[in-house]
Amino acid sequence: MTTETQNTGRESLNFLEEIVEADLASGKYETILTRFPPEPNGYLHIGHAKSICLNFGLAQKYGGKTNLRFDDTNPSTEETEFVDSILSDVRWLGFEPDNIFYASDYFEQLYEWAKLLISKGKAYVDFSSPAEVAASKGTPTTPGVPGKYRETSVEENLELFEKMKAGEYPDGHCTLRAKIDLASPNMHMRDPYLYRIKHAHHHRTGDKWCIYPMYDWAHGQSDSIENITHSICTLEFIPHRELYDWCIEQLGIFPSKQYEMARFNLSYTVMSKRKLKQLVDEKYVSGWDDPRMPTIAAFRRRGYTPESIRAFATRIGVAKRENLIELSLLEFSIREDLNRHALRRFAVLDPLKVIITNLPEGQIEWMETENNPEQPETGNRKIAFTRELWIEQDDFMENPPPKYFRLSPGGMVRLKSGFIIRCDEVMKDEQGNITALHCTYVPESRSGQDTSGLKVKGVIHWLSATDAVEAEVRLYDRLFKVEDPAAEENFKATIHEESLLIKKNALIEPALANAEPGEKFQFTRLGYFCVDPDSNSDKRVFNRTVTLKDTWAKEQKK
RNA sequence: UGGGUCAUGGUGUAAUCGGUAACACAGCAGAUUUUGGUUCUGUUAUUCAGGGUUCGAGUCCUUGUGACCCAACCA
């Protein structure tokens, strides 16, 4: 979505689009190439979704291409399982990579380039311990001092590096470091690590390598090998850019350029992989795809559509400042989509029996109701109006407050697409609990053919007791009680204990009984719901994606 | 305290040789409505602070202030 400035009528661009347009206009590039570079060590979340939409979206807009590249340089944390889930998430979002690559495809080349760097006297093998290296790097305010391996000869370094690669040293015995500037104000330029020794099995290269390149030695060169023109990452990589450029410059290879944008934060959720993992490991949620998680898998299971997430990604924009996006924007995006596309169905979460005393048992009045008023072409369906009905407990109050226009003793409501009923008597058990309502219906008030002349303010949904089907409905709410849980001393202490409410004895209309997992509906007046994979042949399970906007709930809080 | 990045309504993003702050969400009020939904209308509210240049500054200069990032054999 683009915005037009009022004065000029020109399209408003984000800063990355401006850069791309300038590069295209100047002839620097004829076409652009972007990439999405996830590390296959976990599930993708909504933050990644933004990055995916941005990288693929930029390429689409300017006629370029986008690679998916797995940044698999650390064999001890990466797994094939994640490669598969990441690819399916990208595709689910609606994007097809032009190429699928792996940083590990370039291990051989990277190794050759490392030797080239050593030959130029720009890298050396260092046997210092991590503590020694840290100490010799100095601090941001004091320059570092050369370690004792910094002046090893090129020939010897070449030999030592060969031994590293040959597996002659144990893990952590030594590293390859770039020889740059120990006094640089940029800590990343103080002889950064290029290679470490890890005798670990790699998900793709197996046991071929025991030395693995660090991010800084792998990423820029991988971009360069693929001729990536615009390499977009997040703000924390700004200090790495100098090193990114340095490596490419030393090697004299295609100069990919790195651009940084702010990552986005979502209110009432946490986004860091570490925190999300804690939630899963410590069983605060049922798994990575628990519908309360911000992972793409979770949003999918909850009932979000790819379209809604793409629209959201566009709406939050791209910039370089810190931000905290309101959850309401995400909710707006999914409601907008589902309002248009989800079929309407009746469901009662907390049933209350209604007996229509002036309708004989066995009599069925067939009614018609629309499948989606936003799309009349979806037609109508028939629903049965019978003596025994179910309505929502919330839709009846014995002592209603002002402005309550649902059912109350002596009062009337319209049953949507049915008849107007009046509540004559409230039935209770010995404890005083309401067990049923005795009502009478107004035969002349038949929906669409109302000649009763009655005007009722309230309209409620309902189900016939003769054909209602049992279902489980899971009501999800925000996982945290505070806007910015990550800012808390202990984010887990702010978990919302009622973020999941399960209605095990909800009732649904027959038209819903055979809905397939993934199918989405609006439960009239309640919200949008999606069939969960936990459903089985005798019971459907629904997840609430999001409620409808509820101005009555808001009114009550006043 | 060395270096870097960023400051525009409640939130996010625009304002493209300096031309008089806009769009979306949220909020509020009303209309329509057989979903207290949708739709429609109206409305509240914004340039971090001080100084300077200029007819005119969110934009340029200057001095501050604040937030965030950087010293992993992680990415």
XYZ file of C-alpha atoms (C1' of nucleotides) in Angstrom:
633
model
C 0.000 0.000 0.000
C 1.381 3.352 -0.934
C 0.315 6.760 0.147
C 0.088 9.809 -2.002
C 1.193 13.149 -0.792
C -1.580 15.621 -1.085
C 0.381 18.452 -2.643
C 2.320 16.765 -5.361
C 0.386 13.586 -5.948
C 3.689 11.775 -5.965
C 4.027 8.387 -4.395
C 5.488 8.369 -0.938
C 8.393 5.948 -0.611
C 10.064 4.409 2.375
C 13.787 4.989 2.722
C 14.706 1.644 1.166
C 12.529 2.260 -1.865
C 14.193 5.626 -2.237
C 17.610 3.986 -2.236
C 16.501 1.383 -4.766
C 14.923 3.973 -7.054
C 18.034 6.111 -6.896
C 20.239 3.109 -7.714
C 18.015 2.170 -10.619
C 17.790 5.753 -11.893
C 21.530 6.294 -11.740
C 22.149 3.091 -13.642
C 24.115 1.596 -10.770
C 21.999 -1.513 -11.192
C 19.699 -2.650 -13.974
C 17.798 -4.911 -11.668
C 17.827 -5.583 -7.981
C 18.424 -8.732 -5.991
C 17.437 -9.134 -2.370
C 17.600 -12.044 -0.008
C 15.926 -13.401 3.093
C 18.639 -15.028 5.221
C 17.194 -16.931 8.190
C 19.320 -19.090 10.432
C 17.656 -22.525 10.497
C 17.638 -22.836 14.258
C 14.036 -22.041 15.127
C 10.646 -21.039 13.888
C 9.936 -17.847 12.012
C 7.955 -15.177 13.829
C 5.983 -12.121 12.783
C 9.199 -10.065 12.756
C 10.607 -12.386 10.122
C 7.323 -12.068 8.259
C 7.936 -8.355 7.938
C 11.442 -9.004 6.619
C 10.090 -11.536 4.118
C 7.406 -9.135 2.898
C 9.956 -6.367 2.632
C 12.610 -8.290 0.723
C 10.252 -10.087 -1.618
C 8.024 -7.037 -1.893
C 10.880 -4.757 -2.898
C 11.997 -7.169 -5.592
C 8.453 -7.588 -6.888
C 7.874 -3.879 -7.025
C 11.040 -3.174 -8.969
C 11.133 -6.288 -11.128
C 13.963 -7.959 -9.248
C 14.501 -11.296 -7.587
C 14.801 -12.632 -4.075
C 16.795 -15.563 -2.788
C 16.070 -17.559 0.294
C 19.400 -18.302 1.897
C 19.777 -20.386 4.994
C 22.521 -18.915 7.107
C 23.788 -22.265 8.330
C 27.276 -21.480 9.554
C 26.811 -22.853 13.060
C 26.382 -26.652 12.979
C 25.699 -26.945 16.686
C 22.362 -25.122 16.623
C 20.946 -25.767 13.187
C 18.638 -28.482 12.019
C 16.986 -29.675 8.829
C 13.614 -29.627 10.560
C 13.772 -25.843 10.660
C 14.797 -25.575 7.025
C 11.529 -27.253 6.082
C 9.351 -25.176 8.383
C 10.959 -21.935 7.246
C 10.450 -22.712 3.582
C 6.820 -23.635 4.142
C 6.248 -20.445 6.136
C 7.699 -18.335 3.328
C 5.472 -20.063 0.804
C 2.423 -19.813 3.022
C 2.985 -16.072 3.194
C 2.695 -16.085 -0.570
C 6.274 -15.825 -1.796
C 8.341 -18.185 -3.906
C 12.117 -17.762 -3.663
C 13.883 -17.346 -6.996
C 16.685 -19.488 -5.583
C 17.161 -21.480 -2.445
C 20.741 -21.380 -1.241
C 22.706 -22.199 1.859
C 25.678 -20.352 3.281
C 27.210 -23.826 3.544
C 27.171 -23.998 -0.277
C 29.995 -21.491 -0.087
C 32.232 -23.126 2.540
C 34.852 -24.104 -0.024
C 34.958 -20.652 -1.577
C 35.062 -18.999 1.820
C 37.962 -21.221 2.776
C 39.881 -20.255 -0.376
C 39.206 -16.603 0.309
C 40.457 -17.006 3.858
C 43.747 -18.317 2.496
C 43.870 -15.359 0.138
C 43.392 -13.035 3.069
C 46.183 -14.773 4.979
C 48.426 -14.454 1.934
C 47.803 -10.751 1.925
C 48.918 -10.609 5.540
C 45.370 -9.697 6.594
C 44.544 -12.689 8.747
C 46.288 -14.869 11.308
C 45.780 -17.958 13.409
C 45.422 -17.071 17.065
C 45.917 -19.589 19.888
C 44.860 -17.148 22.605
C 41.991 -18.060 24.896
C 38.692 -16.181 24.574
C 39.542 -14.279 27.743
C 42.941 -13.276 26.407
C 41.440 -12.115 23.159
C 38.778 -10.116 24.957
C 41.414 -8.481 27.117
C 43.654 -7.634 24.194
C 40.748 -6.028 22.335
C 40.641 -3.245 24.906
C 37.418 -1.413 25.648
C 35.406 1.116 23.675
C 37.379 3.876 25.344
C 40.821 2.265 25.298
C 42.574 0.741 22.295
C 43.508 -2.911 22.171
C 47.029 -4.317 22.255
C 48.478 -6.854 19.822
C 48.508 -10.452 21.010
C 51.573 -12.661 20.577
C 50.284 -14.412 17.456
C 49.559 -11.259 15.506
C 52.892 -11.122 13.737
C 53.194 -14.742 12.694
C 54.522 -15.025 9.137
C 52.223 -15.585 6.185
C 53.792 -18.970 5.441
C 53.345 -20.170 8.993
C 49.768 -18.893 9.143
C 48.955 -20.743 5.947
C 50.316 -23.918 7.481
C 48.522 -23.428 10.762
C 45.231 -22.713 9.021
C 45.720 -25.869 6.981
C 46.151 -27.805 10.213
C 43.013 -26.194 11.610
C 41.103 -27.370 8.598
C 42.695 -30.808 8.716
C 41.326 -31.396 12.172
C 44.646 -31.389 13.986
C 43.332 -29.203 16.777
C 40.480 -29.743 19.207
C 37.484 -27.446 19.459
C 38.380 -23.978 20.597
C 42.111 -24.570 20.368
C 42.623 -21.633 18.039
C 40.810 -19.331 15.632
C 41.457 -17.448 12.451
C 41.277 -13.707 12.972
C 41.310 -10.833 10.534
C 44.170 -8.419 11.047
C 42.611 -4.999 10.856
C 42.887 -2.307 13.499
C 43.121 -2.883 17.244
C 42.599 0.809 17.899
C 39.439 1.204 15.842
C 36.590 2.924 17.636
C 34.468 0.185 16.091
C 34.992 -2.882 18.245
C 34.101 -5.125 15.321
C 37.213 -3.974 13.477
C 39.575 -5.012 16.292
C 40.734 -8.222 14.620
C 37.384 -10.052 14.472
C 37.126 -13.841 14.478
C 36.732 -15.356 11.027
C 36.821 -19.085 11.740
C 36.398 -21.296 14.762
C 36.951 -25.004 15.219
C 33.903 -27.164 15.789
C 34.105 -30.886 15.293
C 30.387 -31.052 14.753
C 28.112 -32.715 12.241
C 26.590 -30.205 9.856
C 23.063 -30.752 8.552
C 24.245 -30.451 4.957
C 28.021 -30.831 4.752
C 28.111 -33.671 7.241
C 31.588 -34.188 8.683
C 33.498 -32.594 5.836
C 34.433 -29.526 7.822
C 35.653 -28.930 11.322
C 36.211 -25.217 10.842
C 33.189 -23.006 10.368
C 33.069 -19.379 9.251
C 31.678 -16.720 11.563
C 28.723 -14.566 10.495
C 30.945 -11.660 9.488
C 33.058 -13.814 7.225
C 30.128 -15.626 5.676
C 27.313 -13.187 5.231
C 28.726 -10.428 3.070
C 30.571 -12.846 0.827
C 27.472 -14.960 0.424
C 25.612 -11.837 -0.623
C 28.412 -11.029 -3.025
C 28.514 -14.507 -4.553
C 24.790 -14.260 -5.273
C 25.127 -10.705 -6.597
C 22.732 -9.401 -3.986
C 22.386 -5.683 -4.575
C 20.530 -4.659 -1.425
C 21.212 -6.647 1.702
C 18.670 -5.584 4.295
C 19.187 -6.302 7.957
C 18.320 -4.827 11.323
C 19.849 -1.905 13.178
C 22.123 -3.933 15.442
C 24.201 -4.822 12.413
C 25.185 -1.240 11.738
C 28.600 -1.667 13.388
C 29.156 -4.754 11.238
C 28.797 -2.805 8.012
C 32.350 -1.505 8.119
C 33.610 -5.071 8.376
C 31.145 -6.237 5.716
C 32.589 -3.691 3.310
C 36.159 -4.414 4.386
C 35.935 -8.121 3.551
C 34.426 -7.473 0.132
C 37.030 -4.835 -0.563
C 39.936 -7.090 0.422
C 38.648 -9.832 -1.837
C 37.792 -7.496 -4.699
C 34.439 -9.157 -5.247
C 30.954 -7.909 -6.173
C 30.125 -5.065 -3.809
C 26.802 -5.949 -2.217
C 25.595 -3.205 0.093
C 24.090 -3.565 3.506
C 21.162 -1.393 4.638
C 19.695 -1.414 8.101
C 16.157 -0.894 9.321
C 14.574 -1.054 12.761
C 13.035 -4.326 13.824
C 9.517 -3.936 15.077
C 8.070 -4.739 18.454
C 4.472 -5.763 18.979
C 2.604 -4.731 22.094
C 1.629 -7.450 24.563
C 4.052 -9.933 23.059
C 7.708 -10.918 23.139
C 9.640 -11.552 19.981
C 13.090 -12.767 20.955
C 13.828 -16.349 20.031
C 15.288 -16.940 23.481
C 12.160 -15.799 25.295
C 9.860 -17.662 22.941
C 11.881 -20.794 23.534
C 11.462 -20.356 27.276
C 7.713 -20.152 26.872
C 7.749 -23.416 24.970
C 10.312 -25.253 27.116
C 8.689 -24.222 30.358
C 5.248 -25.151 29.067
C 3.607 -21.777 29.331
C 2.282 -22.575 25.886
C 1.619 -25.866 24.128
C 4.321 -25.447 21.491
C 5.809 -23.177 18.854
C 2.473 -23.130 17.056
C 0.350 -22.451 20.131
C -2.054 -19.827 18.785
C -0.912 -17.342 21.424
C 2.647 -17.343 20.098
C 3.799 -14.704 17.585
C 5.249 -17.321 15.240
C 3.998 -17.584 11.691
C 2.958 -21.184 12.404
C 0.910 -19.978 15.358
C -0.796 -17.200 13.423
C -1.682 -19.701 10.739
C -3.176 -22.086 13.267
C -5.036 -19.278 14.953
C -6.727 -18.356 11.708
C -4.747 -15.415 10.394
C -4.513 -15.286 6.621
C -1.352 -14.545 4.608
C -3.153 -11.568 3.088
C -3.797 -10.046 6.489
C -0.199 -10.435 7.574
C 1.061 -8.918 4.347
C -1.318 -5.994 4.771
C -0.103 -5.561 8.327
C 3.539 -5.633 7.235
C 2.820 -2.867 4.754
C 0.951 -0.776 7.268
C 3.655 -0.809 9.933
C 6.076 0.695 7.461
C 9.848 0.729 7.388
C 12.090 3.149 9.222
C 15.053 3.315 11.544
C 13.540 4.325 14.821
C 12.571 2.195 17.732
C 8.916 1.359 17.767
C 6.196 -0.544 19.545
C 3.342 -1.423 17.206
C -0.099 -1.651 18.755
C -1.674 -5.078 18.599
C -4.889 -3.390 17.453
C -3.314 -2.753 14.055
C -2.748 -6.468 13.545
C -6.289 -7.180 14.700
C -7.646 -4.593 12.329
C -5.808 -6.275 9.460
C -7.274 -9.710 10.090
C -10.785 -8.423 10.769
C -10.695 -6.484 7.526
C -9.876 -9.640 5.592
C -12.177 -12.042 7.409
C -15.128 -9.659 7.432
C -14.976 -9.791 3.683
C -14.315 -13.495 3.255
C -15.476 -15.567 6.223
C -18.881 -17.221 6.060
C -21.196 -16.443 8.942
C -22.387 -19.248 11.195
C -24.240 -19.485 14.476
C -22.523 -20.870 17.539
C -23.387 -20.630 21.218
C -20.467 -20.706 23.612
C -22.348 -20.723 26.917
C -25.786 -22.194 26.192
C -28.991 -21.184 27.932
C -32.135 -23.172 27.124
C -35.125 -21.311 25.754
C -38.512 -22.995 25.458
C -40.995 -21.464 23.064
C -44.190 -22.321 24.866
C -46.496 -21.446 22.006
C -44.699 -23.613 19.450
C -45.712 -27.290 19.587
C -43.048 -29.933 19.976
C -42.102 -31.448 16.653
C -43.001 -28.378 14.637
C -40.199 -26.905 12.559
C -40.261 -23.450 11.062
C -37.561 -23.290 8.375
C -35.784 -19.973 8.260
C -33.231 -18.527 5.860
C -30.124 -16.623 6.850
C -27.304 -15.093 4.867
C -23.879 -16.683 4.567
C -22.087 -13.366 4.283
C -23.815 -9.993 4.001
C -20.590 -8.530 2.589
C -20.871 -10.928 -0.320
C -24.512 -11.613 -1.191
C -23.421 -14.029 -3.916
C -22.528 -16.517 -1.160
C -26.254 -17.029 -0.768
C -28.387 -18.198 2.123
C -28.795 -21.325 4.150
C -31.735 -22.852 6.008
C -31.898 -23.073 9.765
C -34.545 -24.731 11.922
C -36.678 -22.777 14.390
C -38.139 -25.190 16.958
C -39.730 -25.322 20.394
C -36.427 -25.780 22.205
C -33.625 -23.368 21.445
C -30.258 -22.337 22.798
C -29.153 -18.774 23.278
C -26.037 -17.250 24.771
C -26.051 -16.792 28.553
C -24.674 -13.293 28.014
C -27.761 -12.439 25.995
C -30.079 -12.676 28.967
C -29.989 -10.639 32.169
C -32.445 -10.815 35.009
C -31.635 -7.292 36.139
C -30.323 -5.527 33.083
C -28.399 -2.257 33.269
C -29.500 0.747 31.214
C -28.863 0.470 27.470
C -28.922 -3.335 27.650
C -31.044 -4.312 24.723
C -30.915 -8.062 24.765
C -33.378 -10.341 26.580
C -34.685 -9.773 30.102
C -37.829 -10.806 32.016
C -40.881 -9.440 30.217
C -38.668 -8.052 27.471
C -38.420 -8.896 23.799
C -35.610 -9.554 21.337
C -35.375 -10.629 17.750
C -33.735 -13.978 17.163
C -31.624 -13.174 14.121
C -33.253 -14.476 10.955
C -35.984 -15.963 13.205
C -38.827 -14.512 15.184
C -39.276 -11.971 17.919
C -39.666 -13.645 21.286
C -40.786 -12.404 24.676
C -39.441 -13.758 27.942
C -42.345 -14.780 30.136
C -40.784 -16.836 32.873
C -37.331 -17.577 34.275
C -36.918 -21.173 35.419
C -34.468 -21.911 38.258
C -33.181 -24.867 40.230
C -33.094 -25.144 44.036
C -29.842 -23.164 44.189
C -31.360 -20.337 42.244
C -29.421 -20.985 39.060
C -31.250 -20.174 35.891
C -32.042 -23.376 34.055
C -34.241 -22.211 31.229
C -36.366 -19.391 29.903
C -39.985 -19.810 28.975
C -40.760 -17.534 26.071
C -43.450 -16.988 23.498
C -42.736 -16.158 19.887
C -44.651 -13.695 17.745
C -45.785 -15.625 14.620
C -46.287 -12.419 12.602
C -42.671 -11.380 13.166
C -41.137 -13.941 10.823
C -37.857 -12.609 9.556
C -38.257 -10.827 6.245
C -42.056 -10.952 6.448
C -42.637 -9.089 9.682
C -46.173 -7.723 9.939
C -46.200 -7.495 13.713
C -45.333 -3.834 13.803
C -43.113 -4.517 16.789
C -39.841 -2.643 17.120
C -37.122 -4.369 19.090
C -33.657 -3.020 19.560
C -31.872 -6.276 20.312
C -30.968 -9.045 17.881
C -29.309 -12.191 19.148
C -28.034 -15.422 17.645
C -29.493 -18.798 18.560
C -29.508 -22.493 17.763
C -32.225 -25.127 17.535
C -31.812 -27.746 20.249
C -32.896 -30.370 17.741
C -29.832 -30.111 15.547
C -27.123 -28.220 17.486
C -23.805 -30.054 17.528
C -21.281 -30.070 20.366
C -17.887 -28.519 19.791
C -14.876 -27.306 21.688
C -14.052 -23.661 21.337
C -10.735 -22.185 22.457
C -10.797 -18.517 23.284
C -7.425 -16.864 22.986
C -6.426 -13.539 24.388
C -3.110 -11.672 24.588
C -0.407 -13.745 26.274
C 0.868 -10.880 28.429
C -0.807 -8.364 30.650
C 1.631 -5.540 29.981
C 2.329 -3.631 26.800
C 6.033 -4.304 26.701
C 6.790 -7.550 28.562
C 10.372 -7.638 27.296
C 11.058 -4.482 29.290
C 10.072 -6.194 32.536
C 12.603 -7.580 34.985
C 10.820 -10.929 34.694
C 8.653 -11.108 31.626
C 7.111 -14.411 32.673
C 5.598 -12.774 35.732
C 3.388 -10.733 33.410
C 1.845 -13.686 31.633
C -1.898 -13.393 31.341
C -3.281 -16.455 33.129
C -6.574 -16.258 31.246
C -5.007 -16.012 27.821
C -6.733 -19.274 26.969
C -10.304 -20.148 27.976
C -11.686 -23.430 26.733
C -15.394 -23.914 26.131
C -15.735 -27.664 26.051
C -19.512 -27.700 25.694
C -20.113 -25.094 23.092
C -22.763 -25.705 20.448
C -22.561 -25.104 16.719
C -25.012 -25.254 13.890
C -25.062 -28.414 11.721
C -23.524 -26.557 8.770
C -20.328 -26.430 10.816
C -20.173 -30.059 11.827
C -17.930 -31.189 9.009
C -15.741 -28.145 8.601
C -12.140 -29.014 7.824
C -9.095 -27.859 9.801
C -8.047 -24.409 8.599
C -11.547 -23.348 7.543
C -12.490 -19.929 8.829
C -15.858 -18.581 9.895
C -17.442 -15.700 11.637
C -19.527 -16.887 14.553
C -22.203 -14.258 14.334
C -21.805 -11.586 16.995
C -18.873 -13.411 18.594
C -15.810 -13.189 16.401
C -13.792 -15.063 13.807
C -12.975 -18.702 14.351
C -10.815 -21.273 12.625
C -11.035 -25.064 12.758
C -8.061 -26.456 14.671
C -6.119 -29.557 13.560
C -6.977 -31.101 16.942
C -10.486 -31.671 15.595
C -11.529 -35.293 15.214
C -14.396 -37.099 13.594
C -16.753 -36.719 16.526
C -15.780 -33.269 17.742
C -14.751 -30.060 16.038
C -12.295 -27.784 17.777
C -12.343 -24.084 16.950
C -9.788 -21.416 17.717
C -10.933 -17.863 18.154
C -8.799 -15.790 15.821
C -10.060 -12.444 17.057
C -13.273 -11.081 18.505
C -15.562 -8.739 16.653
C -15.240 -5.142 17.739
C -17.413 -4.934 20.814
C -18.749 -1.493 21.619
C -21.108 -2.952 24.196
C -18.207 -4.398 26.194
C -16.577 -0.991 25.999
C -19.776 0.692 27.123
C -19.996 -1.602 30.147
C -16.523 -0.656 31.303
C -17.476 2.977 31.591
C 32.768 8.207 29.725
C 34.987 6.011 22.810
C 32.070 5.068 18.499
C 27.374 4.580 16.108
C 21.876 5.114 15.172
C 17.437 7.672 16.082
C 13.964 11.755 17.924
C 6.890 14.247 14.066
C -0.538 13.310 17.536
C -1.985 7.773 22.083
C 0.585 4.209 18.168
C 3.026 3.721 13.464
C 4.404 6.101 9.000
C 4.483 10.536 5.405
C 5.576 15.644 4.135
C 11.259 14.457 -2.368
C 15.632 22.223 -4.338
C 12.758 25.477 2.836
C 6.235 27.131 1.264
C 2.748 26.738 6.274
C 1.980 19.161 9.010
C -1.013 14.365 6.191
C -2.519 8.936 5.952
C -3.726 4.553 8.765
C -4.836 2.387 13.471
C -6.652 3.730 18.281
C -10.092 7.347 20.870
C -14.627 10.345 21.031
C -19.598 11.803 18.879
C -23.468 10.823 15.484
C -26.176 8.264 11.166
C -27.470 3.488 9.041
C -28.038 -1.572 10.536
C -32.381 -8.190 11.694
C -24.473 -9.124 13.842
C -23.852 -3.528 19.941
C -20.291 -6.314 13.409
C -19.808 -3.805 8.630
C -20.490 0.954 6.236
C -20.833 6.334 6.409
C -20.142 11.304 8.630
C -17.920 14.446 11.978
C -14.157 15.157 15.682
C -9.890 15.287 19.462
C -4.651 15.301 19.104
C 1.649 16.145 16.393
C 7.273 18.429 14.724
C 12.557 16.612 21.888
C 14.506 21.631 24.046
C 17.148 26.460 23.533
C 19.473 29.766 20.111
C 20.399 31.247 14.910
C 19.657 31.999 9.274
C 15.160 33.263 6.342
C 9.489 36.839 4.074
C 8.820 31.701 5.556
C 12.032 26.027 9.159
C 9.677 19.320 10.767
C 13.292 20.277 6.830
C 19.308 24.387 7.002
C 23.190 25.942 11.042
C 24.367 25.643 16.322
C 24.228 24.094 21.456
C 21.952 20.803 24.490
C 18.666 16.663 26.149
C 16.794 11.774 25.783
C 16.406 6.657 23.889
C 18.723 2.541 21.720
C 23.086 -0.335 19.794
C 28.526 -2.001 19.942
C 33.928 -5.186 23.573
C 29.824 -13.916 21.868
C 34.991 -19.140 19.088
C 25.930 -16.543 18.131
C 23.439 -14.715 13.908
